[in-house]
XYZ file of C-alpha atoms in Angstrom:
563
model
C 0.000 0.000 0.000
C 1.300 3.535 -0.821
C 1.789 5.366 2.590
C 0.160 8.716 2.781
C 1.500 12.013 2.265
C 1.171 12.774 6.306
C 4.213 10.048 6.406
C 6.943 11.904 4.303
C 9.682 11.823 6.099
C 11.511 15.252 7.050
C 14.424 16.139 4.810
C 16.578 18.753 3.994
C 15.000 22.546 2.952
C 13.705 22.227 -0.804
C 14.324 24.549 -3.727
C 10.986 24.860 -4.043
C 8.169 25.719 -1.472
C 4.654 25.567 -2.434
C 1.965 26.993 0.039
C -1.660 24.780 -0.434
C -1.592 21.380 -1.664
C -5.209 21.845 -3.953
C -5.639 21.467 -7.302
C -2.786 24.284 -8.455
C -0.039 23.267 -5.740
C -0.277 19.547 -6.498
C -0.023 19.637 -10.515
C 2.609 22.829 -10.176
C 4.726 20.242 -8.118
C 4.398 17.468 -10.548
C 5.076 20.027 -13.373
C 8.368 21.033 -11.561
C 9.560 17.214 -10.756
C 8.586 16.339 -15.115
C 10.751 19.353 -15.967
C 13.624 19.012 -13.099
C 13.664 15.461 -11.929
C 16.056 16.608 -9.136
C 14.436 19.402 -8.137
C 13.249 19.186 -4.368
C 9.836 20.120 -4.084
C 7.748 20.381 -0.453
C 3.553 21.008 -0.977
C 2.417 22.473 2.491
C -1.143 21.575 2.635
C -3.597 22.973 5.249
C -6.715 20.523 4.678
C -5.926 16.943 5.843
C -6.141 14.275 3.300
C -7.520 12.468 2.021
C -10.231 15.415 1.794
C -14.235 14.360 1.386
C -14.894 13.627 -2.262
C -18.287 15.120 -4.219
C -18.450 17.663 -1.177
C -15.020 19.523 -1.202
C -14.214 22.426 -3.628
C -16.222 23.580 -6.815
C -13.925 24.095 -10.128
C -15.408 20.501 -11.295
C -15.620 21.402 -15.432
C -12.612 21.673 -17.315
C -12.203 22.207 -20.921
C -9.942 21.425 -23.644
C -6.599 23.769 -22.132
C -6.999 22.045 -19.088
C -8.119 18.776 -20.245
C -4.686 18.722 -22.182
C -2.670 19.763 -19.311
C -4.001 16.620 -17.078
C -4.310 14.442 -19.616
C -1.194 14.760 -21.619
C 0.962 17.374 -19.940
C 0.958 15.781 -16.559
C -0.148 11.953 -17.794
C -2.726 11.373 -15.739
C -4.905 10.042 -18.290
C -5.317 6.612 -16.806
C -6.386 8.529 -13.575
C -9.301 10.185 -15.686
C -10.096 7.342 -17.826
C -10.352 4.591 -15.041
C -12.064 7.538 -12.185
C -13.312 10.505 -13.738
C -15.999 10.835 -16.313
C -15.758 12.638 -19.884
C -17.405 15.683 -20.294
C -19.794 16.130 -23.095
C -18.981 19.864 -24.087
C -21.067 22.964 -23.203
C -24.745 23.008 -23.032
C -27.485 25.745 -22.831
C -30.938 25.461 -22.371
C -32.867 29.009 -22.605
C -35.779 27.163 -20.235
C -36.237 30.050 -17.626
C -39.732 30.220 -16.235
C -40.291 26.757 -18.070
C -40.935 22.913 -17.551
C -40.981 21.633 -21.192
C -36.899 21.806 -21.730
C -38.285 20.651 -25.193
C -40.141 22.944 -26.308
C -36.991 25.722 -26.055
C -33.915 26.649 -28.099
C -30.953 23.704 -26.721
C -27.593 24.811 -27.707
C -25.198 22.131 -27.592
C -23.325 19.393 -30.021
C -25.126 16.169 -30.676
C -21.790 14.248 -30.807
C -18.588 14.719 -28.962
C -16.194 16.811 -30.644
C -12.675 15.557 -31.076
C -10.846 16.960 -27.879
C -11.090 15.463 -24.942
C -12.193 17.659 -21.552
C -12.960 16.078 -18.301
C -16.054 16.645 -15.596
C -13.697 16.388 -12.638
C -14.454 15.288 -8.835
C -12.098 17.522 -7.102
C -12.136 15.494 -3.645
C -11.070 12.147 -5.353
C -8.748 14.103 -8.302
C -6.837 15.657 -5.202
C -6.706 12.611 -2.940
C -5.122 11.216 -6.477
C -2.961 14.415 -6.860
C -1.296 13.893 -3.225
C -0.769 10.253 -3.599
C 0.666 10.492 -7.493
C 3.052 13.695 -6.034
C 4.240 11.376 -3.835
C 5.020 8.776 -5.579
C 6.546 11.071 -8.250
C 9.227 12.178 -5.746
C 7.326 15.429 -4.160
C 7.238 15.655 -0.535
C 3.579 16.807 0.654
C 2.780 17.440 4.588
C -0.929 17.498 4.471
C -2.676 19.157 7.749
C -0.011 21.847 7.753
C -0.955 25.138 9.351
C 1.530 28.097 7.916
C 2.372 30.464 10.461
C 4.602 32.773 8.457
C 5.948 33.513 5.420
C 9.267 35.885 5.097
C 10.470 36.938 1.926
C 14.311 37.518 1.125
C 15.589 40.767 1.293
C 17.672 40.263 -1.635
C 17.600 38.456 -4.588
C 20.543 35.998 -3.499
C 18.439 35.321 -0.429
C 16.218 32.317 0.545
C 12.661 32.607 1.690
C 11.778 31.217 5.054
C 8.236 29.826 5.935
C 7.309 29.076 9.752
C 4.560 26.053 9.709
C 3.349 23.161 12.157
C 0.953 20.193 11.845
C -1.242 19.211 14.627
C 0.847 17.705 17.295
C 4.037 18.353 16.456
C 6.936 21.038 16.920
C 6.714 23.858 14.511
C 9.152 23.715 11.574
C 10.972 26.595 9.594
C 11.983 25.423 5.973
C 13.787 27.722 3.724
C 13.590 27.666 -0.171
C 14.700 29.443 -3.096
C 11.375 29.404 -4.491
C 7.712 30.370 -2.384
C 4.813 29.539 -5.049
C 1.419 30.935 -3.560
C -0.743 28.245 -4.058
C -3.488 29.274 -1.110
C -6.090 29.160 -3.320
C -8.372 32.555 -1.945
C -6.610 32.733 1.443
C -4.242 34.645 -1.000
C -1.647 34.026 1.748
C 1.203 36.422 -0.731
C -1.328 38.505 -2.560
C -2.432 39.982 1.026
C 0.796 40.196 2.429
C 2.454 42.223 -0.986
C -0.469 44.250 -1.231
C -1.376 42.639 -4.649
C -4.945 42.134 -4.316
C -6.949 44.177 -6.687
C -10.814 44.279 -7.805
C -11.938 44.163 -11.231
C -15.248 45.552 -12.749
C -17.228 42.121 -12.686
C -19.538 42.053 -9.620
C -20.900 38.803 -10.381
C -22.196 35.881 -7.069
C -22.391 32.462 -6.751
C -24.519 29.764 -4.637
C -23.654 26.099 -5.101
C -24.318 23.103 -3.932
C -24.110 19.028 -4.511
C -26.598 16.792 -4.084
C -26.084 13.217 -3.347
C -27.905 11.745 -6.869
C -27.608 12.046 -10.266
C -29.850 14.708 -12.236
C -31.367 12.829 -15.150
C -31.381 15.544 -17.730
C -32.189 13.318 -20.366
C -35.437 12.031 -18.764
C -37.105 15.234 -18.724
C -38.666 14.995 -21.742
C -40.152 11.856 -23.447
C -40.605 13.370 -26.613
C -38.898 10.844 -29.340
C -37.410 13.913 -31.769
C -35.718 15.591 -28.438
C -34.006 12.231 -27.139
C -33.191 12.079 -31.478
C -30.951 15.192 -31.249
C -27.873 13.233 -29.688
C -25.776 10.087 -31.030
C -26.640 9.197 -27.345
C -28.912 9.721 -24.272
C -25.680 11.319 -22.324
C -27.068 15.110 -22.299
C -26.066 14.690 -18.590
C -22.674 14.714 -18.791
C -22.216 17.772 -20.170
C -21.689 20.942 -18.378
C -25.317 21.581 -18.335
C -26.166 25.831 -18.350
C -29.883 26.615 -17.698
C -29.898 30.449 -18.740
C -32.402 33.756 -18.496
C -31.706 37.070 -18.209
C -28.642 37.904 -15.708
C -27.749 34.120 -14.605
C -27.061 30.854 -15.386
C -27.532 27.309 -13.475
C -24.687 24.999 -13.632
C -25.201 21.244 -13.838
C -22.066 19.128 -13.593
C -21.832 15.771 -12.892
C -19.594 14.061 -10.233
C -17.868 10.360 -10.981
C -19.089 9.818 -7.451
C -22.822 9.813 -8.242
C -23.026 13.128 -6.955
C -24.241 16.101 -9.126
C -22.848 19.610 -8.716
C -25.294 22.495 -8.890
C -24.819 26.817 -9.054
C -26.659 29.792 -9.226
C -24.449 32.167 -10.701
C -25.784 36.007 -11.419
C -25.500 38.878 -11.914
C -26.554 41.392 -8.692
C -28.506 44.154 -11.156
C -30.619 41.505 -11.844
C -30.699 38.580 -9.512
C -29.888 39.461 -5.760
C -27.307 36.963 -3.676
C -29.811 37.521 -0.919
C -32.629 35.326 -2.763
C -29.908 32.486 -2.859
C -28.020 32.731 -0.314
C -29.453 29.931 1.860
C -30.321 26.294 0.481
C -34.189 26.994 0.974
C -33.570 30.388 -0.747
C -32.294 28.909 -3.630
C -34.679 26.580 -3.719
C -37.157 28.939 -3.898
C -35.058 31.046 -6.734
C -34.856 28.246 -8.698
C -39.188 27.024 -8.185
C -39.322 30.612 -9.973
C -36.700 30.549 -12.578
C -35.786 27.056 -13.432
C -39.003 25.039 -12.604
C -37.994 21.767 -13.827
C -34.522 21.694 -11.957
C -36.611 22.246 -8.929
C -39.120 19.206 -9.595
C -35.333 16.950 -9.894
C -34.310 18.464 -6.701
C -37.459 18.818 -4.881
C -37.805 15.242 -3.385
C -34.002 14.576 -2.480
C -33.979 17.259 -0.158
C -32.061 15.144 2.417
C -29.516 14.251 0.356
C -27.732 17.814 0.233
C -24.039 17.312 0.388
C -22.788 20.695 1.072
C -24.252 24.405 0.471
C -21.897 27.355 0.276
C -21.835 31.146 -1.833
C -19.691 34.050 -2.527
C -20.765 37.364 -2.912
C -18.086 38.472 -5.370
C -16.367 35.667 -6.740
C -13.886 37.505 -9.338
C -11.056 39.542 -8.649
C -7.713 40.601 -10.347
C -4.264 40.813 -8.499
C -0.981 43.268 -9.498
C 1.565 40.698 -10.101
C 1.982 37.104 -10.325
C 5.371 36.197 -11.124
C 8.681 37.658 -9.636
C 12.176 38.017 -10.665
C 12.984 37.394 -6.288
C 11.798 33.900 -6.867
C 8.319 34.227 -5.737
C 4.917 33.298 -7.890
C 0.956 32.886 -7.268
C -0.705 30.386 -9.018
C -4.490 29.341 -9.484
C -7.240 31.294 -7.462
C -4.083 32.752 -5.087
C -3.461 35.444 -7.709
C -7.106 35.655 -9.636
C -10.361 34.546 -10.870
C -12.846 35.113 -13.599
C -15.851 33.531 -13.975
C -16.870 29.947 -14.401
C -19.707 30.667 -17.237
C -16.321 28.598 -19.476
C -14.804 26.921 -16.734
C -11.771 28.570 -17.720
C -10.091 27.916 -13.936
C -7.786 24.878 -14.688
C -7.089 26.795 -18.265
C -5.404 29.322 -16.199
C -3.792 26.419 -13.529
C -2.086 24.992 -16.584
C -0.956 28.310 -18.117
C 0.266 29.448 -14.986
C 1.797 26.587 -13.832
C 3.981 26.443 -17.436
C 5.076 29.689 -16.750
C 6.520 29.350 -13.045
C 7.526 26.139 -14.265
C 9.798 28.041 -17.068
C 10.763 30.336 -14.262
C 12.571 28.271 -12.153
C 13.861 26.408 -14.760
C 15.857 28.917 -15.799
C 17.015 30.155 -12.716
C 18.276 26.404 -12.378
C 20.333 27.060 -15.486
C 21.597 30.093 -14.337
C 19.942 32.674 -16.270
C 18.632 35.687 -15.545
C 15.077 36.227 -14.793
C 14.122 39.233 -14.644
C 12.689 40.289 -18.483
C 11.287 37.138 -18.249
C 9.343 37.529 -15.129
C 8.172 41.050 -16.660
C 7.166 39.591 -19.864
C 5.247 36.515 -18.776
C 3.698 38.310 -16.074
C 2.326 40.774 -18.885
C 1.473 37.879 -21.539
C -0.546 36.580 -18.603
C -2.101 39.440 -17.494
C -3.659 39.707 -21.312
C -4.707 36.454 -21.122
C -6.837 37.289 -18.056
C -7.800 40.778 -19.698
C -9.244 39.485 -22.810
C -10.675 36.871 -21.323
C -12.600 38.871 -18.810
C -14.679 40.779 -21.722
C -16.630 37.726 -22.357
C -18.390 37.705 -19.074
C -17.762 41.333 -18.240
C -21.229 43.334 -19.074
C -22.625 39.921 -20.653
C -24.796 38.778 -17.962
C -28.045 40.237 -19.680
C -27.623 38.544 -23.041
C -27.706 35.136 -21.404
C -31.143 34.827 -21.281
C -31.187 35.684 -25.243
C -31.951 32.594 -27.535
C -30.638 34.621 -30.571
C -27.612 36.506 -29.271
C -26.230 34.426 -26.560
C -25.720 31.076 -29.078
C -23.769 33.608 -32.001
C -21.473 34.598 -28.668
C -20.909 31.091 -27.610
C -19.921 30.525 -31.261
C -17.605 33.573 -31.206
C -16.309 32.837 -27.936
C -15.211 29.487 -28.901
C -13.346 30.581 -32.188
C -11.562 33.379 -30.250
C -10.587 30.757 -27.916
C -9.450 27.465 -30.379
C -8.086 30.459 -32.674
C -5.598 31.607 -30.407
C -5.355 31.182 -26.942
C -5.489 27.270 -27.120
C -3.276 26.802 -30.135
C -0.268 28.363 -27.951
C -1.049 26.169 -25.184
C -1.577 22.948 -27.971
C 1.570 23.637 -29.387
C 4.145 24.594 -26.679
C 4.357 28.128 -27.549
C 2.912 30.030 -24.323
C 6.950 30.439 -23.538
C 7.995 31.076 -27.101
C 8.979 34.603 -26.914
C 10.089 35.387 -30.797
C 7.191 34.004 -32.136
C 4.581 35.692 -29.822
C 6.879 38.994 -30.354
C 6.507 38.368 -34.540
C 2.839 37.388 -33.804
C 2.123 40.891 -31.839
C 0.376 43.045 -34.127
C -2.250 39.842 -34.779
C -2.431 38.903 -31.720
C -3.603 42.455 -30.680
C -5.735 42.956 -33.173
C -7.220 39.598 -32.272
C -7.890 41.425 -28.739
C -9.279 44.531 -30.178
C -11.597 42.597 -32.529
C -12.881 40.082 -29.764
C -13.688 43.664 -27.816
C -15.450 45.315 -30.441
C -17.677 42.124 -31.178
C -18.741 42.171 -26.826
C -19.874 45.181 -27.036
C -21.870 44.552 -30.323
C -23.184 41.771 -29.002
C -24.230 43.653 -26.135
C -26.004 46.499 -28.489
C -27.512 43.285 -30.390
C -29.172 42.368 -26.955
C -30.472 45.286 -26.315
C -32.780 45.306 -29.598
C -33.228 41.484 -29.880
C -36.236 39.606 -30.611
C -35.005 36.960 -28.184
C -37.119 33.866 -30.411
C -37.117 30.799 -28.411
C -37.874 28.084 -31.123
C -38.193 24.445 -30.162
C -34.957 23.771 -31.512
C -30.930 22.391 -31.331
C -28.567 24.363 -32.605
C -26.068 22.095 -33.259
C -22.471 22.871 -32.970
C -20.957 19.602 -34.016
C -23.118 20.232 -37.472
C -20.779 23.320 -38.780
C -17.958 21.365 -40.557
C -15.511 25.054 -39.883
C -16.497 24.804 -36.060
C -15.847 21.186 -35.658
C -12.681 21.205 -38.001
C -11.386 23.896 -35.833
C -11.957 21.907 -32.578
C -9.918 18.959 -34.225
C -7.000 20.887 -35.402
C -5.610 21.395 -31.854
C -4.512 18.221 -32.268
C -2.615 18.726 -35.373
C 1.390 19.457 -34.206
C 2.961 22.089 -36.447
C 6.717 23.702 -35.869
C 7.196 26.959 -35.513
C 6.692 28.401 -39.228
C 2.708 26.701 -39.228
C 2.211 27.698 -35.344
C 2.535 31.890 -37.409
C 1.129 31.186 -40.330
C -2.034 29.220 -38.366
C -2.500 32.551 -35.681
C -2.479 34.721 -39.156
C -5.575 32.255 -40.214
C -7.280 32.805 -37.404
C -7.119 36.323 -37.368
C -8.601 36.192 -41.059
C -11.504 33.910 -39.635
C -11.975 36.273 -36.924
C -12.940 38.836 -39.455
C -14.851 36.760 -41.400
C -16.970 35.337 -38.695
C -17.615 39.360 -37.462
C -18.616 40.485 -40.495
C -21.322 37.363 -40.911
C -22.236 38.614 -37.252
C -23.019 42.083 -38.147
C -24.897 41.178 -41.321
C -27.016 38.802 -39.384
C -27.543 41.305 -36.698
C -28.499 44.172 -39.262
C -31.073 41.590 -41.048
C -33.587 41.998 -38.146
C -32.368 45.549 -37.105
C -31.391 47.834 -39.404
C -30.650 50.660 -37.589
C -28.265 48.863 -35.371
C -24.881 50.428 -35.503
C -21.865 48.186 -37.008
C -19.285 50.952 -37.092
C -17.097 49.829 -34.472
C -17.333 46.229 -35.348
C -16.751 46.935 -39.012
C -13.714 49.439 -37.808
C -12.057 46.685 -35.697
C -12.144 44.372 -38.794
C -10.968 46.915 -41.135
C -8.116 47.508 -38.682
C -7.167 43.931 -38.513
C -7.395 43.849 -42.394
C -4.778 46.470 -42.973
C -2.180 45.468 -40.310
C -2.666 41.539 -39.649
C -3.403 40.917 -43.470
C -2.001 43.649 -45.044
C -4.597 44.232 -47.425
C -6.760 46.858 -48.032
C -9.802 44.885 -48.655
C -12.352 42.706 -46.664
C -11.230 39.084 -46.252
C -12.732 36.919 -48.784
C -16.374 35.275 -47.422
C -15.797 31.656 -47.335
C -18.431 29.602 -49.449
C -20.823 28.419 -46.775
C -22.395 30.472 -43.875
C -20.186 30.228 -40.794
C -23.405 30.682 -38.167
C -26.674 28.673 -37.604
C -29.750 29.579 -39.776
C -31.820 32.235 -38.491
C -34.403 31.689 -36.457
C -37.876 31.755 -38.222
C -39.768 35.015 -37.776
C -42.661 33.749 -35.776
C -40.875 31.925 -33.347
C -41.356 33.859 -30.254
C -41.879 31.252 -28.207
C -44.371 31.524 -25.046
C -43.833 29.784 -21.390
C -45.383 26.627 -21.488
């Protein structure tokens, strides 16, 4: 039998401290010991393990970034094959205020798409984690309360970190490296001064419930159970959306189900949710059916826990004096795209590059600079998909175009880097600059059309899929992250994307101005111009490809009434 992490035996100081032994701090450690296989690594971890499974932390969808990071980056396929179950993509239902889920607009795929992402049970991934860190040479004190944490002076100095476990004498370790993996204790981030809000006032209220949720049962009706290769709606990450919110349905490997209230406060206060019985009562209102699931397995409630503001920003996350947060220690956006393990992974590749190179003895501090900053875009583009959003959610014609978008932007560019190894590359994302912020300035220019869009919106709600997994382009570009290219075809493919970019906005704004005529496409049609002249170096409007990129409009008298 493997002995558990609480019996690693004391050793000498390590060259690498991590503070929190969760989700970030375990695969960070692994990360380290794949790159430096004799680099010392100690994971101080508060909770003691092995930690309750189905009931422990939310963070439970990942998608394809982080799906690639476990699965190939790390190895632990075997882990998610044999004990985790495979997530069936993203899928919206626009069913607020109704029973008959078929008799609305479903957005979804109605067979897998070729990369792999992963519905993950954090309590039995992290039990994993800790054993596998273990056995990969880590040393991990679980049940390890940090008393203090002192930074070097200098950058020659080590950092020294007072901790203790129940029962026994306190310990201070020294390091070269302190990696901030706290999760929101933010043990660094408060000390530095780093924390910092950002404009997205957004709450949650989750819980899990001990049974599965049978979303494919709650409709008989032969033609809906016909829209998927199989009846497996329920494990995808399930969205039932209206106007400011969305519910979260995620499936456990436990037999547990995951479920969250996420919203918006100008349209949805915490205080209606913020007890079980309040949500309850929230979701009676909004999401009727969900509430006849739930209604009779009261008693198996798992857990039941909110936060008022659940994103937030931070000043810095990597430092030349050999310090680094990583995961929800530094920041958070939202989990409408589960992009949380997207940002593990990318984080975690950076620090990992970090120290790496301070192993080699080279000098860190551009580096530091520069990846913090490449980072920091990364969070800052990201953030304008939720940012301002919440009230198109509930939109049956807008909100399914911005998944669409929102899902090109991300295969197009931020993925492919990740895919292909190039997150660290510096000359190609320095020849790649102009496109890549153009990319940014187009993505921003399409939110807040999108948003304009909203405002003016029939909002139809036909009694139909919309199937991603049908548009060849979509699909294709879903696939291709697969592909390995070297560095010449990892350009030339960003320069693509750019030019689909434009392509796709310009089909938005046509599509848009077909039902509204007066709506204003001057900044969207600016933004691709922009990208035209500089990423293409054209004058003209890219080429439109020979089929429609979006889904067919909805039919005019399709305004569909709740049942």
């Amino acid at each position: 039998m493997t002995p558990s992490p609480a019996a690693a035996p004391r050793t000498a100081d390590p060259d690498v401290l991590i503070l929190g032994g969760g989700l970030a701090g375990l695969t960070l450690a692994m990360q380290l010991r794949q790159r430096l296989p004799g680099l010392e690594v100690l994971v101080l971890e508060r909770r003691r393990h092995p930690v309750p499974e189905a009931c422990h932390k939310v963070g439970e969808s990942s998608v394809e970034i982080g799906g690639h990071y476990f699965q190939h980056v790390l190895g632990l396929e075997p882990h998610l094959v044999a004990r985790q179950l495979k997530k069936f993509g993203f899928r919206f239902f626009f069913s607020d205020g109704r029973r008959d889920i078929d008799g609305v607009t479903e957005l979804g795929a109605s067979r897998p798409l070729a990369v792999p992402s992963w519905q993950i049970d954090r309590g039995i991934f992290e039990n994993f984690l800790g054993q596998e860190a273990r056995r990969r040479g880590v040393r991990f004190a679980d049940g390890a309360l940090i008393r203090e944490v002192s930074l070097a002076d200098d950058k020659a100095g080590l950092h020294r970190v007072a901790w203790q476990r129940p029962g026994e004498p306190a310990q201070a370790t020294q390091a070269r490296w302190v990696v901030d993996a706290s999760g929101r204790a933010g043990l660094l981030k408060r000390q530095l001064g780093l924390a910092r809000e950002n404009a997205h006032a957004a709450h949650a209220a989750w819980f899990r419930i001990g049974a599965r949720i049978e979303i494919d049962a709650w409709s008989q009706d032969p033609a809906w159970q016909a829209r998927c290769v199989s009846p497996t709606r329920w494990l995808s990450t399930n969205h039932l959306v209206g106007e400011g919110y969305w519910v979260w349905l995620i499936p456990l490997a436990s037999g547990s189900h995951s479920v969250g209230i996420v919203a918006d406060p100008a349209y949805h206060a915490l205080e209606q949710m913020n007890t079980f019985e309040r949500a309850m009562a929230w979701l009676e209102r909004h999401q009727p059916r969900l509430f006849d699931a739930l209604d009779g397995q009261r008693e198996r409630l798992q857990d039941f826990a909110y936060f008022r503001r659940f994103s937030y920003d931070c000043t810095q996350t990597f430092s030349a004096r050999r310090w680094a947060l990583t995961g929800e220690a530094g920041r958070f956006l939202d989990p409408f795209y589960s992009p949380g393990s997207d940002f593990i992974a990318i984080g975690n590749t950076y620090i990992t590059e970090l120290v790496a190179r301070d192993r080699a003895g080279l000098p860190l501090a551009a580096h530091a600079v520069l990846y913090d900053q490449i980072f920091r875009s990364f969070y800052d583009s990201t953030l304008t998909l939720y940012q301002g959003q919440y009230g198109l959610f509930g939109d049956p014609e807008v909100l399914p175009v911005k998944v669409l978008w929102d899902y090109t932007y991300y295969w197009s560019v931020l993925a492919p880097m990740f895919f292909q190894q190039r997150l660290t590359d510096l000359a190609s994302l320095s020849a790649l600059r102009a496109e890549l912020a153009l990319c940014q300035r187009l993505n921003a220019a399409m939110q807040a059309f999108l948003r304009a869009w909203g405002g003016v919106s029939l909002r139809r709600n036909p009694p139909v899929m919309l199937d991603q997994a049908s548009i060849p382009w979509f699909a294709e570009l879903n696939r291709r992250l697969l592909d390995r290219c070297d560095e010449a075809g990892f350009r030339a493919g960003l320069r693509q994307a750019a030019v689909r970019l434009q392509q796709l906005a310009l089909e938005i704004g046509e599509r848009a101005q077909a039902d509204h005529p007066a709506l204003d496409t001057a900044g969207l049609l600016s933004a691709v111009g922009s990208a035209v002249g500089s990423a293409a170096g054209s004058a003209g409007l890219p080429a439109r490809p020979a089929e429609p990129m979006l889904f067919a409009a909805p039919p005019q008298d399709s305004i569909a009434q709740p049942a």
